[in-house]
Amino acid sequence: MEREKHVAIVLAAGQGKRMHSKVQKQYLLIQGKPVLFYSLKQFQECPFMDEIILVTGEDEISYCEKEIVERYGLTKVSRIVAGGAERFHSVYNGLCAISDCDFVYIHDGARPFVDQEMLERARDDVRTYQACVVGMPAKDTVKISDGGGFAAETPQRSLVWTVQTPQVFAFAKIRDAYQKLMDSGRSDVTDDAMVLECMTGERVRLTEGSYRNLKITTPEDLEIAEIFAKR
């Protein structure tokens, strides 16, 4: 039986405007190492991960190659490709850089605390369901806005999840869904699961992530990340 091939796409092309820093958030330091390093290290050390595609800004390709990939011995990074104007463009560029695989793990490089247990749960679920996203049940009550600043609806909290990354798919399915998205001209998608749902109608499994799996978006997130990293 031929061995499955698992490939990660790690996205590091975002500008991070809410961080209010001249340095892009994925290159800010946590315990002396770039935010981006931490997630790449987890994929590097994952025993079933075969390859990593790193997607970054065109001007940062050389920096990433020398100061992150080579410096930290991230041998599974097979290609560094330029991202696009929006996140979905960057994902599409990453997918196009993969010749073939069975399952692809799409992860935001600004989420440094993905861990091995999370990757194993995602692997198991994608094998069964062909599409899954890691996330956690919402701790807070969620209100749906009416668009004018008033609460219009309160969904049942037990049914609400906050979605994280990685988002993991059978490669052929997500590649075809993204191709349909690009052909359609739509630009209102907010994550990879939404692309699959909108373009194919397929369902996506919710896989347990971690409340520690935060995305570095604001200066407060960086302070919390420092605490997590010290542990």
Tab-separated table of C-alpha atoms in Angstrom:
chain	number	residue	atom	x	y	z
A	1	MET	CA	0.000	0.000	0.000
A	2	GLU	CA	1.400	3.383	-1.020
A	3	ARG	CA	2.106	5.730	1.868
A	4	GLU	CA	-0.093	8.806	2.244
A	5	LYS	CA	1.517	12.155	1.510
A	6	HIS	CA	0.786	15.051	3.876
A	7	VAL	CA	1.779	18.627	2.975
A	8	ALA	CA	1.448	21.822	5.015
A	9	ILE	CA	0.903	25.283	3.565
A	10	VAL	CA	2.019	27.875	6.113
A	11	LEU	CA	0.822	31.403	5.354
A	12	ALA	CA	3.097	34.311	6.268
A	13	ALA	CA	2.157	37.001	3.765
A	14	GLY	CA	-0.162	39.086	5.971
A	15	GLN	CA	0.503	42.713	6.818
A	16	GLY	CA	-0.800	42.631	10.399
A	17	LYS	CA	-2.028	46.228	10.496
A	18	ARG	CA	-3.742	45.768	13.877
A	19	MET	CA	-0.382	45.058	15.497
A	20	HIS	CA	0.654	48.726	15.060
A	21	SER	CA	4.225	47.685	14.354
A	22	LYS	CA	6.624	48.358	11.501
A	23	VAL	CA	7.612	44.697	11.702
A	24	GLN	CA	5.077	42.243	10.257
A	25	LYS	CA	3.506	40.161	13.014
A	26	GLN	CA	4.880	36.841	11.792
A	27	TYR	CA	8.437	38.160	12.257
A	28	LEU	CA	7.949	39.679	15.709
A	29	LEU	CA	9.848	37.827	18.428
A	30	ILE	CA	8.541	35.474	21.094
A	31	GLN	CA	11.297	34.436	23.499
A	32	GLY	CA	13.861	35.631	20.975
A	33	LYS	CA	12.517	33.688	17.984
A	34	PRO	CA	10.146	34.844	15.204
A	35	VAL	CA	6.454	34.024	15.603
A	36	LEU	CA	6.618	32.143	12.292
A	37	PHE	CA	9.346	29.819	13.572
A	38	TYR	CA	7.112	28.143	16.143
A	39	SER	CA	4.467	26.761	13.787
A	40	LEU	CA	7.063	25.779	11.179
A	41	LYS	CA	8.915	23.852	13.906
A	42	GLN	CA	5.795	21.865	14.779
A	43	PHE	CA	5.217	20.856	11.147
A	44	GLN	CA	8.939	20.074	10.795
A	45	GLU	CA	8.810	17.740	13.808
A	46	CYS	CA	5.502	16.106	12.846
A	47	PRO	CA	6.442	12.520	11.896
A	48	PHE	CA	3.788	12.138	9.194
A	49	MET	CA	4.302	15.577	7.574
A	50	ASP	CA	6.261	15.194	4.346
A	51	GLU	CA	6.633	18.712	3.062
A	52	ILE	CA	6.027	22.376	3.935
A	53	ILE	CA	5.162	25.126	1.459
A	54	LEU	CA	5.858	28.550	2.957
A	55	VAL	CA	3.886	31.447	1.472
A	56	THR	CA	5.233	34.893	2.224
A	57	GLY	CA	5.507	38.381	0.767
A	58	GLU	CA	7.602	38.577	-2.372
A	59	ASP	CA	10.073	40.913	-0.655
A	60	GLU	CA	10.484	38.536	2.287
A	61	ILE	CA	11.328	35.349	0.375
A	62	SER	CA	15.087	35.781	0.712
A	63	TYR	CA	14.812	36.730	4.379
A	64	CYS	CA	12.672	33.670	5.167
A	65	GLU	CA	15.048	31.375	3.323
A	66	LYS	CA	18.172	32.597	5.113
A	67	GLU	CA	16.974	33.765	8.533
A	68	ILE	CA	14.274	31.204	9.258
A	69	VAL	CA	14.462	28.107	7.051
A	70	GLU	CA	18.255	27.767	6.863
A	71	ARG	CA	18.987	29.221	10.298
A	72	TYR	CA	16.707	26.802	12.122
A	73	GLY	CA	17.290	23.769	9.889
A	74	LEU	CA	13.710	23.490	8.622
A	75	THR	CA	14.496	20.853	6.012
A	76	LYS	CA	10.868	20.029	5.193
A	77	VAL	CA	10.307	23.482	3.687
A	78	SER	CA	10.528	22.528	0.029
A	79	ARG	CA	9.383	25.808	-1.522
A	80	ILE	CA	8.875	29.437	-0.556
A	81	VAL	CA	6.351	31.153	-2.800
A	82	ALA	CA	4.973	34.677	-3.005
A	83	GLY	CA	1.539	35.364	-1.600
A	84	GLY	CA	-1.238	37.416	-3.139
A	85	ALA	CA	-3.330	40.481	-2.381
A	86	GLU	CA	-5.716	38.597	-0.070
A	87	ARG	CA	-5.405	35.495	2.056
A	88	PHE	CA	-7.312	33.327	-0.428
A	89	HIS	CA	-4.895	34.365	-3.181
A	90	SER	CA	-2.000	33.245	-0.992
A	91	VAL	CA	-3.648	29.896	-0.295
A	92	TYR	CA	-4.261	29.408	-4.017
A	93	ASN	CA	-0.594	30.143	-4.766
A	94	GLY	CA	0.403	27.597	-2.143
A	95	LEU	CA	-1.896	24.956	-3.588
A	96	CYS	CA	-0.476	25.577	-7.064
A	97	ALA	CA	3.016	24.926	-5.685
A	98	ILE	CA	2.067	21.349	-4.705
A	99	SER	CA	2.559	18.772	-7.433
A	100	ASP	CA	0.492	16.126	-5.690
A	101	CYS	CA	-0.410	14.895	-2.219
A	102	ASP	CA	-3.235	13.215	-0.335
A	103	PHE	CA	-3.944	15.747	2.402
A	104	VAL	CA	-3.055	19.417	2.789
A	105	TYR	CA	-2.881	21.366	6.060
A	106	ILE	CA	-3.472	25.112	5.613
A	107	HIS	CA	-2.140	27.051	8.587
A	108	ASP	CA	-1.709	30.707	9.527
A	109	GLY	CA	1.915	31.392	10.408
A	110	ALA	CA	0.684	33.875	13.020
A	111	ARG	CA	-0.651	30.940	15.109
A	112	PRO	CA	2.523	29.772	16.858
A	113	PHE	CA	0.992	27.244	19.272
A	114	VAL	CA	-0.290	24.487	17.011
A	115	ASP	CA	0.908	21.227	18.584
A	116	GLN	CA	1.464	17.579	17.697
A	117	GLU	CA	-1.731	16.309	19.355
A	118	MET	CA	-3.778	18.802	17.349
A	119	LEU	CA	-2.133	17.694	14.107
A	120	GLU	CA	-2.830	14.058	14.933
A	121	ARG	CA	-6.509	14.767	15.614
A	122	ALA	CA	-6.763	16.669	12.330
A	123	ARG	CA	-5.054	13.825	10.451
A	124	ASP	CA	-7.464	11.274	11.875
A	125	ASP	CA	-10.526	13.398	11.054
A	126	VAL	CA	-9.471	14.308	7.527
A	127	ARG	CA	-8.933	10.637	6.751
A	128	THR	CA	-12.513	9.948	7.794
A	129	TYR	CA	-14.348	13.088	6.636
A	130	GLN	CA	-12.081	14.491	3.861
A	131	ALA	CA	-12.332	18.005	5.351
A	132	CYS	CA	-11.877	19.338	8.873
A	133	VAL	CA	-10.998	22.541	10.692
A	134	VAL	CA	-9.612	22.836	14.181
A	135	GLY	CA	-11.425	25.104	16.585
A	136	MET	CA	-12.937	25.321	20.047
A	137	PRO	CA	-16.410	25.854	21.492
A	138	ALA	CA	-17.013	29.557	22.161
A	139	LYS	CA	-16.532	30.584	25.782
A	140	ASP	CA	-18.614	33.738	25.435
A	141	THR	CA	-22.168	34.293	24.318
A	142	VAL	CA	-22.179	35.441	20.694
A	143	LYS	CA	-24.504	38.102	19.264
A	144	ILE	CA	-25.299	38.442	15.561
A	145	SER	CA	-25.425	42.103	14.551
A	146	ASP	CA	-28.176	43.609	12.421
A	147	GLY	CA	-25.519	45.681	10.625
A	148	GLY	CA	-26.608	48.849	12.382
A	149	GLY	CA	-25.043	48.309	15.768
A	150	PHE	CA	-27.841	46.351	17.436
A	151	ALA	CA	-28.103	42.690	18.385
A	152	ALA	CA	-30.367	40.823	15.980
A	153	GLU	CA	-29.875	37.238	17.093
A	154	THR	CA	-28.251	35.176	19.838
A	155	PRO	CA	-27.235	31.710	18.640
A	156	GLN	CA	-27.170	28.885	21.178
A	157	ARG	CA	-23.699	29.030	22.706
A	158	SER	CA	-23.291	25.234	22.832
A	159	LEU	CA	-23.459	25.194	19.019
A	160	VAL	CA	-20.966	28.039	18.405
A	161	TRP	CA	-17.313	27.298	17.690
A	162	THR	CA	-14.464	29.715	17.077
A	163	VAL	CA	-12.491	28.383	14.141
A	164	GLN	CA	-8.697	28.196	14.045
A	165	THR	CA	-6.082	26.689	11.758
A	166	PRO	CA	-4.846	24.315	10.500
A	167	GLN	CA	-7.741	23.578	8.189
A	168	VAL	CA	-7.154	20.212	6.586
A	169	PHE	CA	-8.534	18.748	3.374
A	170	ALA	CA	-8.194	16.027	0.816
A	171	PHE	CA	-5.916	17.824	-1.614
A	172	ALA	CA	-7.926	17.205	-4.769
A	173	LYS	CA	-11.118	18.522	-3.155
A	174	ILE	CA	-9.702	21.803	-1.844
A	175	ARG	CA	-7.646	22.398	-4.986
A	176	ASP	CA	-10.749	22.071	-7.152
A	177	ALA	CA	-12.780	24.252	-4.772
A	178	TYR	CA	-10.155	27.004	-4.910
A	179	GLN	CA	-10.005	26.810	-8.681
A	180	LYS	CA	-13.777	27.303	-8.806
A	181	LEU	CA	-13.426	30.259	-6.447
A	182	MET	CA	-10.788	31.905	-8.623
A	183	ASP	CA	-12.880	31.327	-11.739
A	184	SER	CA	-15.982	32.749	-10.039
A	185	GLY	CA	-14.416	36.094	-9.108
A	186	ARG	CA	-15.847	35.928	-5.575
A	187	SER	CA	-13.835	37.625	-2.851
A	188	ASP	CA	-16.058	37.345	0.244
A	189	VAL	CA	-14.597	34.121	1.628
A	190	THR	CA	-13.034	34.297	5.083
A	191	ASP	CA	-11.493	30.860	5.500
A	192	ASP	CA	-10.698	27.685	3.603
A	193	ALA	CA	-13.670	25.748	4.947
A	194	MET	CA	-15.959	28.446	3.558
A	195	VAL	CA	-14.371	27.993	0.129
A	196	LEU	CA	-15.156	24.272	0.185
A	197	GLU	CA	-18.669	24.841	1.532
A	198	CYS	CA	-19.570	27.563	-0.973
A	199	MET	CA	-17.941	26.053	-4.044
A	200	THR	CA	-18.864	22.387	-3.541
A	201	GLY	CA	-21.554	22.213	-0.848
A	202	GLU	CA	-19.523	19.672	1.111
A	203	ARG	CA	-19.614	19.541	4.912
A	204	VAL	CA	-16.583	20.227	7.105
A	205	ARG	CA	-15.829	18.414	10.348
A	206	LEU	CA	-15.045	20.459	13.481
A	207	THR	CA	-11.927	19.090	15.176
A	208	GLU	CA	-10.812	20.010	18.681
A	209	GLY	CA	-7.984	22.534	18.645
A	210	SER	CA	-6.830	24.377	21.758
A	211	TYR	CA	-7.623	27.608	23.556
A	212	ARG	CA	-3.859	28.204	23.472
A	213	ASN	CA	-3.888	28.137	19.669
A	214	LEU	CA	-4.320	31.896	19.449
A	215	LYS	CA	-3.611	34.059	16.426
A	216	ILE	CA	-1.173	36.914	16.951
A	217	THR	CA	-3.241	39.902	15.841
A	218	THR	CA	-2.835	42.639	18.460
A	219	PRO	CA	-0.078	43.670	20.907
A	220	GLU	CA	-2.063	41.998	23.700
A	221	ASP	CA	-1.862	38.674	21.848
A	222	LEU	CA	1.925	38.963	21.765
A	223	GLU	CA	2.004	39.473	25.541
A	224	ILE	CA	-0.107	36.337	26.050
A	225	ALA	CA	2.116	34.414	23.618
A	226	GLU	CA	5.175	35.306	25.687
A	227	ILE	CA	3.514	33.751	28.736
A	228	PHE	CA	2.583	30.578	26.815
A	229	ALA	CA	6.109	30.267	25.374
A	230	LYS	CA	7.704	30.552	28.821
A	231	ARG	CA	5.697	27.526	29.941
